[in-house]
Amino acid sequence: MTVTRDIKASWNAATKLVHAGQTRSQFKETSETIYMTSGYVYETAEEAEAAFDNSQPRFVYSRFGNPTVSMFEQRMAAIEGAEAARATSSGMAAVFASLASLVKAGDRIVASDALFGSCQFILAEILPKWGVVTEFVDGRDLAQWQAALAKPTKAVFLESPSNPGLRLVDLKAVCDLAHKAGATVVVDNVFATPLLQQPLQLGADVVVYSATKHIDGQGRCLGGIILGTEKYINETLQPFIRHTGPSLSPMNAWILLKGLETLDLRVGKQCESSLKIAQALKGHNKLAQVNYPTLEGFPQYELAKKQMSAGGTMLSLSLAGGKAAAFKFLNALELVLISNNLGDSKSLATHPATTTHQRLTVEQRAKQGIDEGLVRLSVGLEHADDLADDVLNALKAV
Ligand SMILES: *Cc1c(COP(=O)(O)O)cnc(C)c1O
């Protein structure tokens, strides 16, 4: 007999991150079990029949559900305050499934133009082939949202803060406009993590994560998750996932469960260090701009304070000397590593214009605020003073 851990709704997120969703086997193990199995057995043919006609819900095949994956889903739902969740093999599988399960030919999507490169590709290249067209707006500009949402709309997709420009969208205002247009709002909440911003409480219908980022946060595996109402998850999303198969491995679900146990500690420390580094860099003569949502002087500082409990673990710096200066800076870093991943315990820096956002045209990048001098910095768990020293020293080389 397995027993599911009881949790109190009143417990803080840090507590739920350690305990929520755990199911213990008859052995009463402390740590979550890795159920490394693709299938399940039935005592009788009747039992198999009942499992397939859903009169006896149970695990039938790991493409549809698995006990370790389910623990990860339950834990995430508990901290997000969502009715239900489905995990996926990567963040992009989550973004794609969340939208593709919702739309049909002829439908229209409205999206913020400051998006992760692959999210933009899904909306601008893949979905149009299937007759679903997206109108992109400047996510910071409510007037543009209002104009685009004056027409019936099936879905709204946005990222806040955005990658790598750290542009914010007023979640509450856009959700209100979207609902008047009949749209389901899908928020990619990767940069804020489940701890710093709760889109569902601000009116969003669906939240997606790349669990590869802060949820693992230690560079070990890919994963993704989609959270929403029971109706959306079970009726809209589940049939799509069940039959198309972007399922998460039980091994990776276990790694992500272990990642969640330290998420609060890691993100808290990373936010503190990020703000310190942003403050140390503000006004530096080699930098045209320092972007960090809760740094005083950030254009959307008030909105950041309103909808986020901290500024996050990411900052971006625009070097005044363009691409040559950005490359000199990256090559002079001794502690911070050059890598396009983010949310890791190791601090990582990347040049979006030539890596993550290389595929976009110069004009598209300019629209998102990605100039040739922009460097994205993902702040890890090293001591903040060592990180600030490394970044300031590398700026000297420019
Ligand atoms: C990384 C990332 C994704 C994609 O996640 P993968 O796990 O790499 O597939 C989607 N959105 C944002 C904002 C990301 O940073």
Short mmCIF file of C-alpha atoms and ligand atoms in Angstrom, two decimals:
data_model
loop_
_atom_site.label_atom_id
_atom_site.label_comp_id
_atom_site.label_asym_id
_atom_site.label_seq_id
_atom_site.Cartn_x
_atom_site.Cartn_y
_atom_site.Cartn_z
CA MET A 1 0.00 0.00 0.00
CA THR A 2 1.31 3.44 -0.85
CA VAL A 3 0.54 6.43 1.34
CA THR A 4 0.48 10.03 0.11
CA ARG A 5 2.02 12.60 2.46
CA ASP A 6 -0.60 14.94 3.94
CA ILE A 7 0.32 18.57 3.64
CA LYS A 8 -1.28 21.65 5.18
CA ALA A 9 -2.45 24.34 2.79
CA SER A 10 -1.16 26.91 5.29
CA TRP A 11 2.46 25.71 5.05
CA ASN A 12 4.89 28.06 3.32
CA ALA A 13 6.25 27.28 -0.14
CA ALA A 14 9.66 26.36 1.33
CA THR A 15 7.99 23.61 3.37
CA LYS A 16 5.81 22.32 0.54
CA LEU A 17 8.91 22.17 -1.70
CA VAL A 18 10.34 19.52 0.62
CA HIS A 19 7.24 17.42 1.31
CA ALA A 20 4.32 18.00 -1.06
CA GLY A 21 3.19 15.24 -3.37
CA GLN A 22 5.33 12.47 -1.92
CA THR A 23 3.87 8.98 -2.05
CA ARG A 24 5.60 6.39 0.17
CA SER A 25 5.63 2.70 -0.72
CA GLN A 26 5.14 -0.13 1.81
CA PHE A 27 8.84 0.25 2.71
CA LYS A 28 8.28 3.75 4.20
CA GLU A 29 11.36 5.21 2.52
CA THR A 30 12.45 8.78 3.44
CA SER A 31 13.44 9.89 -0.05
CA GLU A 32 11.17 9.77 -3.09
CA THR A 33 11.26 6.48 -5.00
CA ILE A 34 12.34 6.26 -8.64
CA TYR A 35 9.73 4.08 -10.34
CA MET A 36 11.83 3.23 -13.39
CA THR A 37 9.12 1.35 -15.25
CA SER A 38 7.43 1.80 -18.60
CA GLY A 39 4.44 -0.42 -17.84
CA TYR A 40 2.27 -1.87 -15.05
CA VAL A 41 0.68 -5.27 -14.47
CA TYR A 42 -2.92 -6.32 -13.78
CA GLU A 43 -4.13 -9.20 -11.60
CA THR A 44 -6.86 -10.03 -14.10
CA ALA A 45 -8.05 -9.19 -17.61
CA GLU A 46 -11.05 -7.48 -15.99
CA GLU A 47 -8.70 -5.17 -14.08
CA ALA A 48 -6.95 -4.19 -17.32
CA GLU A 49 -10.32 -3.49 -18.95
CA ALA A 50 -11.39 -1.32 -16.01
CA ALA A 51 -8.12 0.62 -16.18
CA PHE A 52 -8.62 1.38 -19.87
CA ASP A 53 -12.29 2.40 -19.59
CA ASN A 54 -11.28 4.62 -16.64
CA SER A 55 -13.72 3.03 -14.20
CA GLN A 56 -10.66 2.10 -12.06
CA PRO A 57 -8.14 4.94 -12.55
CA ARG A 58 -4.54 3.69 -12.05
CA PHE A 59 -1.17 3.81 -13.78
CA VAL A 60 -1.35 1.95 -17.10
CA TYR A 61 1.66 3.11 -19.13
CA SER A 62 4.38 5.66 -18.36
CA ARG A 63 3.63 7.73 -21.45
CA PHE A 64 0.32 8.64 -19.71
CA GLY A 65 1.50 8.70 -16.09
CA ASN A 66 4.15 7.36 -13.70
CA PRO A 67 4.32 7.45 -9.87
CA THR A 68 7.62 9.39 -9.69
CA VAL A 69 6.52 11.84 -12.39
CA SER A 70 3.22 12.21 -10.53
CA MET A 71 5.05 13.17 -7.31
CA PHE A 72 6.82 15.95 -9.23
CA GLU A 73 3.49 17.11 -10.71
CA GLN A 74 1.75 17.11 -7.32
CA ARG A 75 4.60 19.01 -5.65
CA MET A 76 4.62 21.66 -8.37
CA ALA A 77 0.81 22.03 -8.26
CA ALA A 78 0.98 22.51 -4.47
CA ILE A 79 3.50 25.35 -4.65
CA GLU A 80 1.93 27.02 -7.70
CA GLY A 81 -1.57 26.84 -6.21
CA ALA A 82 -2.81 25.04 -9.35
CA GLU A 83 -5.55 22.40 -9.47
CA ALA A 84 -3.49 20.10 -11.68
CA ALA A 85 -0.20 19.71 -13.55
CA ARG A 86 1.44 17.60 -16.30
CA ALA A 87 5.18 17.21 -16.62
CA THR A 88 6.98 17.07 -19.98
CA SER A 89 10.40 16.08 -21.27
CA SER A 90 11.62 19.67 -21.72
CA GLY A 91 10.47 23.25 -21.34
CA MET A 92 9.84 23.52 -25.08
CA ALA A 93 7.65 20.39 -24.99
CA ALA A 94 5.64 22.17 -22.26
CA VAL A 95 5.31 25.40 -24.26
CA PHE A 96 4.34 23.54 -27.44
CA ALA A 97 1.85 21.17 -25.79
CA SER A 98 0.22 23.98 -23.78
CA LEU A 99 -0.60 25.85 -27.01
CA ALA A 100 -0.98 23.07 -29.59
CA SER A 101 -3.54 21.27 -27.41
CA LEU A 102 -5.61 24.45 -27.27
CA VAL A 103 -5.75 25.78 -30.85
CA LYS A 104 -7.16 24.65 -34.18
CA ALA A 105 -6.84 26.00 -37.74
CA GLY A 106 -8.36 29.48 -37.98
CA ASP A 107 -7.60 30.40 -34.37
CA ARG A 108 -5.61 33.48 -33.46
CA ILE A 109 -2.97 34.00 -30.75
CA VAL A 110 -1.69 37.28 -29.34
CA ALA A 111 1.82 37.16 -27.86
CA SER A 112 4.43 39.44 -26.40
CA ASP A 113 7.33 39.94 -28.84
CA ALA A 114 10.05 39.54 -26.19
CA LEU A 115 10.28 35.75 -26.06
CA PHE A 116 12.78 32.91 -25.72
CA GLY A 117 13.97 32.07 -29.28
CA SER A 118 12.24 28.67 -29.56
CA CYS A 119 8.92 30.02 -28.20
CA GLN A 120 9.05 32.68 -30.91
CA PHE A 121 9.78 29.93 -33.50
CA ILE A 122 6.70 27.91 -32.47
CA LEU A 123 4.45 30.96 -32.81
CA ALA A 124 6.03 32.51 -35.91
CA GLU A 125 7.01 29.39 -37.92
CA ILE A 126 5.31 26.18 -36.78
CA LEU A 127 1.75 27.14 -35.84
CA PRO A 128 1.15 29.29 -39.00
CA LYS A 129 1.76 26.13 -41.11
CA TRP A 130 -1.30 24.71 -39.35
CA GLY A 131 -3.43 27.79 -39.87
CA VAL A 132 -2.90 29.42 -36.48
CA VAL A 133 -1.63 32.98 -36.73
CA THR A 134 0.02 35.02 -33.98
CA GLU A 135 -0.05 38.80 -33.63
CA PHE A 136 3.01 40.03 -31.71
CA VAL A 137 2.83 43.12 -29.50
CA ASP A 138 5.34 45.02 -27.37
CA GLY A 139 4.52 43.32 -24.08
CA ARG A 140 5.26 46.48 -22.08
CA ASP A 141 2.63 48.53 -23.93
CA LEU A 142 -0.94 48.01 -22.66
CA ALA A 143 -2.35 50.03 -25.59
CA GLN A 144 -0.90 47.46 -28.02
CA TRP A 145 -2.38 44.58 -26.02
CA GLN A 146 -5.75 46.37 -25.97
CA ALA A 147 -5.75 46.90 -29.75
CA ALA A 148 -4.68 43.31 -30.50
CA LEU A 149 -7.23 41.88 -28.05
CA ALA A 150 -10.12 43.86 -29.55
CA LYS A 151 -10.64 40.83 -31.85
CA PRO A 152 -11.68 37.34 -30.64
CA THR A 153 -8.53 35.50 -29.54
CA LYS A 154 -7.98 31.87 -28.58
CA ALA A 155 -4.78 32.22 -26.56
CA VAL A 156 -2.38 34.79 -25.16
CA PHE A 157 1.25 33.78 -24.66
CA LEU A 158 3.84 35.80 -22.78
CA GLU A 159 7.03 35.68 -20.76
CA SER A 160 7.71 38.06 -17.84
CA PRO A 161 10.49 38.91 -17.14
CA SER A 162 11.57 38.17 -20.70
CA ASN A 163 14.72 36.42 -21.86
CA PRO A 164 17.16 38.20 -22.11
CA GLY A 165 15.85 41.80 -22.04
CA LEU A 166 14.08 41.37 -18.66
CA ARG A 167 11.05 43.21 -19.98
CA LEU A 168 7.93 42.86 -17.88
CA VAL A 169 4.27 42.45 -18.78
CA ASP A 170 1.57 43.76 -16.44
CA LEU A 171 0.07 40.33 -15.80
CA LYS A 172 -3.15 41.41 -14.13
CA ALA A 173 -4.01 44.05 -16.75
CA VAL A 174 -3.24 41.75 -19.71
CA CYS A 175 -5.20 38.82 -18.18
CA ASP A 176 -8.25 41.09 -17.78
CA LEU A 177 -8.04 42.23 -21.43
CA ALA A 178 -7.41 38.66 -22.64
CA HIS A 179 -10.41 37.23 -20.82
CA LYS A 180 -12.69 39.86 -22.40
CA ALA A 181 -11.43 38.60 -25.80
CA GLY A 182 -12.21 35.00 -24.77
CA ALA A 183 -8.54 34.00 -24.61
CA THR A 184 -6.76 31.46 -22.41
CA VAL A 185 -3.64 33.12 -20.96
CA VAL A 186 -0.46 31.00 -20.95
CA VAL A 187 2.48 32.45 -19.00
CA ASP A 188 6.06 31.20 -19.37
CA ASN A 189 7.19 31.89 -15.80
CA VAL A 190 10.76 30.56 -16.09
CA PHE A 191 12.62 33.75 -15.16
CA ALA A 192 10.45 34.42 -12.09
CA THR A 193 10.39 30.79 -10.84
CA PRO A 194 7.32 29.59 -8.87
CA LEU A 195 8.64 31.48 -5.84
CA LEU A 196 8.88 35.09 -7.06
CA GLN A 197 5.68 35.52 -9.09
CA GLN A 198 2.33 33.68 -9.04
CA PRO A 199 0.66 34.23 -12.45
CA LEU A 200 -2.44 32.16 -11.54
CA GLN A 201 -3.21 34.55 -8.68
CA LEU A 202 -2.88 37.49 -11.09
CA GLY A 203 -5.45 35.95 -13.45
CA ALA A 204 -3.45 33.67 -15.77
CA ASP A 205 -5.04 30.36 -16.78
CA VAL A 206 -1.97 28.26 -17.52
CA VAL A 207 1.65 28.47 -16.30
CA VAL A 208 4.55 26.69 -18.01
CA TYR A 209 8.13 26.10 -16.88
CA SER A 210 11.34 24.83 -18.27
CA ALA A 211 12.26 22.73 -15.20
CA THR A 212 15.73 22.48 -16.76
CA LYS A 213 16.40 25.94 -15.36
CA HIS A 214 16.00 26.79 -11.65
CA ILE A 215 13.90 23.73 -10.73
CA ASP A 216 16.81 21.39 -11.46
CA GLY A 217 19.18 24.32 -11.17
CA GLN A 218 22.26 22.14 -11.14
CA GLY A 219 22.72 21.49 -14.85
CA ARG A 220 21.75 17.81 -14.76
CA CYS A 221 18.67 17.23 -16.88
CA LEU A 222 15.91 18.66 -19.06
CA GLY A 223 12.29 18.84 -17.99
CA GLY A 224 9.14 20.91 -18.23
CA ILE A 225 5.74 21.30 -16.61
CA ILE A 226 2.32 22.77 -17.39
CA LEU A 227 -0.04 23.88 -14.60
CA GLY A 228 -3.69 24.94 -14.74
CA THR A 229 -7.26 24.01 -13.89
CA GLU A 230 -8.34 20.38 -13.69
CA LYS A 231 -10.55 21.00 -16.72
CA TYR A 232 -7.71 22.36 -18.88
CA ILE A 233 -5.14 19.78 -17.76
CA ASN A 234 -7.39 16.70 -17.91
CA GLU A 235 -9.66 17.53 -20.84
CA THR A 236 -7.54 19.73 -23.14
CA LEU A 237 -3.91 18.86 -22.41
CA GLN A 238 -3.90 15.24 -21.22
CA PRO A 239 -5.30 13.69 -24.46
CA PHE A 240 -2.67 15.66 -26.46
CA ILE A 241 0.20 14.51 -24.25
CA ARG A 242 -1.08 10.95 -23.98
CA HIS A 243 -1.18 10.51 -27.73
CA THR A 244 1.85 12.59 -28.79
CA GLY A 245 4.22 11.42 -26.02
CA PRO A 246 6.40 14.33 -24.76
CA SER A 247 6.63 12.47 -21.44
CA LEU A 248 9.15 13.08 -18.65
CA SER A 249 11.48 10.25 -17.64
CA PRO A 250 10.97 8.98 -14.03
CA MET A 251 14.73 9.44 -13.50
CA ASN A 252 14.52 13.10 -14.48
CA ALA A 253 11.36 13.59 -12.40
CA TRP A 254 13.32 12.35 -9.38
CA ILE A 255 16.20 14.76 -10.08
CA LEU A 256 13.66 17.60 -10.35
CA LEU A 257 11.99 16.56 -7.04
CA LYS A 258 15.41 16.76 -5.37
CA GLY A 259 15.98 20.12 -7.05
CA LEU A 260 12.71 21.46 -5.64
CA GLU A 261 13.85 20.66 -2.08
CA THR A 262 16.54 23.36 -2.34
CA LEU A 263 14.77 25.77 -4.74
CA ASP A 264 13.86 28.30 -2.05
CA LEU A 265 17.41 28.37 -0.64
CA ARG A 266 19.05 28.62 -4.04
CA VAL A 267 16.75 31.21 -5.60
CA GLY A 268 16.80 33.33 -2.43
CA LYS A 269 20.61 33.46 -2.43
CA GLN A 270 20.80 33.97 -6.21
CA CYS A 271 18.35 36.91 -6.04
CA GLU A 272 20.37 38.55 -3.26
CA SER A 273 23.62 38.19 -5.23
CA SER A 274 21.96 39.39 -8.46
CA LEU A 275 20.80 42.64 -6.86
CA LYS A 276 24.25 43.19 -5.30
CA ILE A 277 25.96 42.69 -8.67
CA ALA A 278 23.44 44.91 -10.45
CA GLN A 279 24.08 47.65 -7.87
CA ALA A 280 27.85 47.26 -8.25
CA LEU A 281 27.55 47.64 -12.03
CA LYS A 282 25.02 50.49 -12.17
CA GLY A 283 26.51 53.56 -13.86
CA HIS A 284 29.74 51.74 -14.91
CA ASN A 285 31.42 53.69 -17.73
CA LYS A 286 31.80 50.61 -20.01
CA LEU A 287 28.08 49.83 -19.76
CA ALA A 288 25.28 51.53 -21.68
CA GLN A 289 22.67 49.78 -19.54
CA VAL A 290 22.17 47.36 -16.63
CA ASN A 291 18.84 45.54 -16.66
CA TYR A 292 17.53 44.08 -13.40
CA PRO A 293 13.82 44.34 -12.50
CA THR A 294 14.23 45.54 -8.90
CA LEU A 295 17.26 47.79 -9.51
CA GLU A 296 16.29 51.40 -8.84
CA GLY A 297 16.04 53.23 -12.13
CA PHE A 298 14.88 50.12 -14.08
CA PRO A 299 12.12 51.42 -16.43
CA GLN A 300 9.50 49.00 -15.05
CA TYR A 301 10.70 49.07 -11.42
CA GLU A 302 7.21 49.87 -10.04
CA LEU A 303 5.61 46.98 -11.91
CA ALA A 304 8.38 44.62 -10.75
CA LYS A 305 7.73 45.63 -7.13
CA LYS A 306 3.98 45.14 -7.66
CA GLN A 307 3.98 41.64 -9.17
CA MET A 308 7.28 40.05 -8.09
CA SER A 309 8.60 39.39 -4.57
CA ALA A 310 12.23 39.74 -5.77
CA GLY A 311 13.98 40.62 -9.03
CA GLY A 312 15.14 37.13 -9.99
CA THR A 313 18.45 35.45 -10.73
CA MET A 314 19.12 36.97 -14.15
CA LEU A 315 20.51 40.29 -15.27
CA SER A 316 21.57 41.67 -18.61
CA LEU A 317 24.28 44.21 -19.36
CA SER A 318 24.64 46.22 -22.49
CA LEU A 319 28.28 46.97 -23.25
CA ALA A 320 28.72 50.38 -24.81
CA GLY A 321 31.36 49.02 -27.24
CA GLY A 322 29.00 46.58 -29.04
CA LYS A 323 29.88 43.01 -30.07
CA ALA A 324 33.68 43.45 -29.85
CA ALA A 325 33.40 44.75 -26.29
CA ALA A 326 30.92 42.01 -25.32
CA PHE A 327 33.27 39.29 -26.62
CA LYS A 328 36.28 40.84 -24.84
CA PHE A 329 34.26 40.93 -21.63
CA LEU A 330 33.09 37.29 -21.95
CA ASN A 331 36.61 36.08 -22.77
CA ALA A 332 38.07 37.92 -19.77
CA LEU A 333 35.71 36.29 -17.22
CA GLU A 334 37.60 33.88 -14.95
CA LEU A 335 34.88 32.62 -12.61
CA VAL A 336 31.68 33.04 -14.63
CA LEU A 337 31.42 30.42 -17.39
CA ILE A 338 30.32 31.05 -20.97
CA SER A 339 27.16 28.98 -21.42
CA ASN A 340 23.67 29.50 -22.82
CA ASN A 341 21.92 27.62 -19.99
CA LEU A 342 20.52 29.59 -17.04
CA GLY A 343 19.24 29.25 -13.49
CA ASP A 344 22.23 27.04 -12.62
CA SER A 345 24.25 26.94 -9.39
CA LYS A 346 27.25 27.89 -11.57
CA SER A 347 27.17 31.48 -12.84
CA LEU A 348 26.82 31.58 -16.63
CA ALA A 349 27.11 34.33 -19.22
CA THR A 350 26.05 34.41 -22.85
CA HIS A 351 25.88 36.81 -25.82
CA PRO A 352 22.25 36.44 -27.00
CA ALA A 353 22.72 38.12 -30.40
CA THR A 354 25.17 35.39 -31.53
CA THR A 355 23.75 32.42 -29.58
CA THR A 356 20.20 32.05 -28.21
CA HIS A 357 18.72 34.76 -30.44
CA GLN A 358 21.06 34.39 -33.45
CA ARG A 359 18.24 33.17 -35.71
CA LEU A 360 16.30 36.44 -35.41
CA THR A 361 16.89 39.33 -37.82
CA VAL A 362 18.69 42.46 -36.58
CA GLU A 363 15.32 44.28 -36.61
CA GLN A 364 13.59 41.54 -34.60
CA ARG A 365 16.41 41.61 -32.04
CA ALA A 366 16.28 45.42 -31.82
CA LYS A 367 12.53 45.20 -31.12
CA GLN A 368 13.27 42.93 -28.14
CA GLY A 369 16.05 45.21 -26.88
CA ILE A 370 18.81 42.74 -27.84
CA ASP A 371 21.64 44.90 -29.14
CA GLU A 372 25.09 43.66 -30.22
CA GLY A 373 26.60 44.67 -26.87
CA LEU A 374 24.09 42.79 -24.70
CA VAL A 375 25.36 40.05 -22.36
CA ARG A 376 23.01 37.93 -20.26
CA LEU A 377 24.25 36.90 -16.84
CA SER A 378 22.71 34.02 -14.88
CA VAL A 379 23.80 34.40 -11.27
CA GLY A 380 24.74 31.20 -9.45
CA LEU A 381 25.61 30.18 -5.92
CA GLU A 382 29.20 31.42 -5.73
CA HIS A 383 29.93 34.20 -3.20
CA ALA A 384 28.49 37.51 -4.44
CA ASP A 385 31.79 39.34 -3.80
CA ASP A 386 33.74 36.88 -5.98
CA LEU A 387 31.17 37.27 -8.74
CA ALA A 388 31.16 41.07 -8.58
CA ASP A 389 35.00 41.08 -8.63
CA ASP A 390 35.08 38.79 -11.65
CA VAL A 391 32.58 40.90 -13.61
CA LEU A 392 34.30 44.20 -12.70
CA ASN A 393 37.73 42.78 -13.60
CA ALA A 394 36.45 41.53 -16.95
CA LEU A 395 35.03 45.00 -17.67
CA LYS A 396 38.53 46.41 -17.12
CA ALA A 397 39.74 44.25 -20.03
CA VAL A 398 37.25 45.91 -22.37
C1 LIG B 1 14.97 27.56 -21.49
C2 LIG B 1 13.67 28.19 -21.69
C3 LIG B 1 12.64 27.50 -22.37
C4 LIG B 1 12.86 26.12 -22.96
O1 LIG B 1 13.14 25.14 -22.02
P1 LIG B 1 13.98 23.79 -22.34
O2 LIG B 1 13.91 23.02 -21.08
O3 LIG B 1 15.35 24.21 -22.73
O4 LIG B 1 13.28 23.12 -23.49
C5 LIG B 1 11.44 28.15 -22.53
N1 LIG B 1 11.22 29.39 -22.06
C6 LIG B 1 12.20 30.08 -21.41
C7 LIG B 1 11.90 31.44 -20.90
C8 LIG B 1 13.44 29.50 -21.20
O5 LIG B 1 14.39 30.19 -20.57
#
